[in-house]
Amino acid sequence: MFRISARGSTVGREVRGGIVTFFAMSYILVLNPLILGYVQDGTGQYLGGGAEPNLPAIAAGTALVAGLMTILMGAVANYPLALAAGLGLNAVVAYSLASVPE
């Protein structure tokens, strides 16, 4: 399905590339909750939901979306790219869009 050998690669090479990509992208699972978790929206609620910071919910949401989009990129587009939220966009959401009073 993925035509690995037709593209000049091997299964071992692809597995190693996947492991390296996972470790290179795993920083987002730590930094995204730290950026978004302590910001209050216009109503005074935290972005993780509720009156107190909810860092595990933000980390779980980040992991779920990044995993789902990466799987879809490989299965639907047949292109080996990993996708996750960018830190620059997270800062825009946290400090510009979410903090606007209602």
XYZ file of C-alpha atoms in Angstrom, residues 3-4 7 16-19 30-31 42 52 56 58 63 65 68-69 72 80 83 87-89 91 94 96 98:
27
model
C 5.161 1.366 -1.946
C 8.155 1.561 0.381
C 10.352 4.783 -3.305
C 13.900 4.362 12.330
C 12.587 7.494 10.644
C 9.298 7.134 12.520
C 11.061 6.808 15.875
C 5.117 19.257 26.876
C 5.153 22.818 25.585
C -12.514 36.286 28.253
C -8.303 25.643 37.355
C -3.580 16.760 31.145
C -4.633 19.876 26.769
C -1.633 14.015 21.286
C -5.106 15.492 17.140
C -4.963 11.350 14.067
C -3.685 13.881 11.545
C -4.550 10.423 8.008
C 5.133 10.273 5.225
C 1.566 16.810 11.659
C 4.053 26.681 18.810
C 3.719 30.043 17.079
C 0.035 29.495 16.387
C 0.952 31.610 21.251
C -3.330 31.912 23.897
C -4.316 37.253 21.403
C -8.469 33.671 23.808
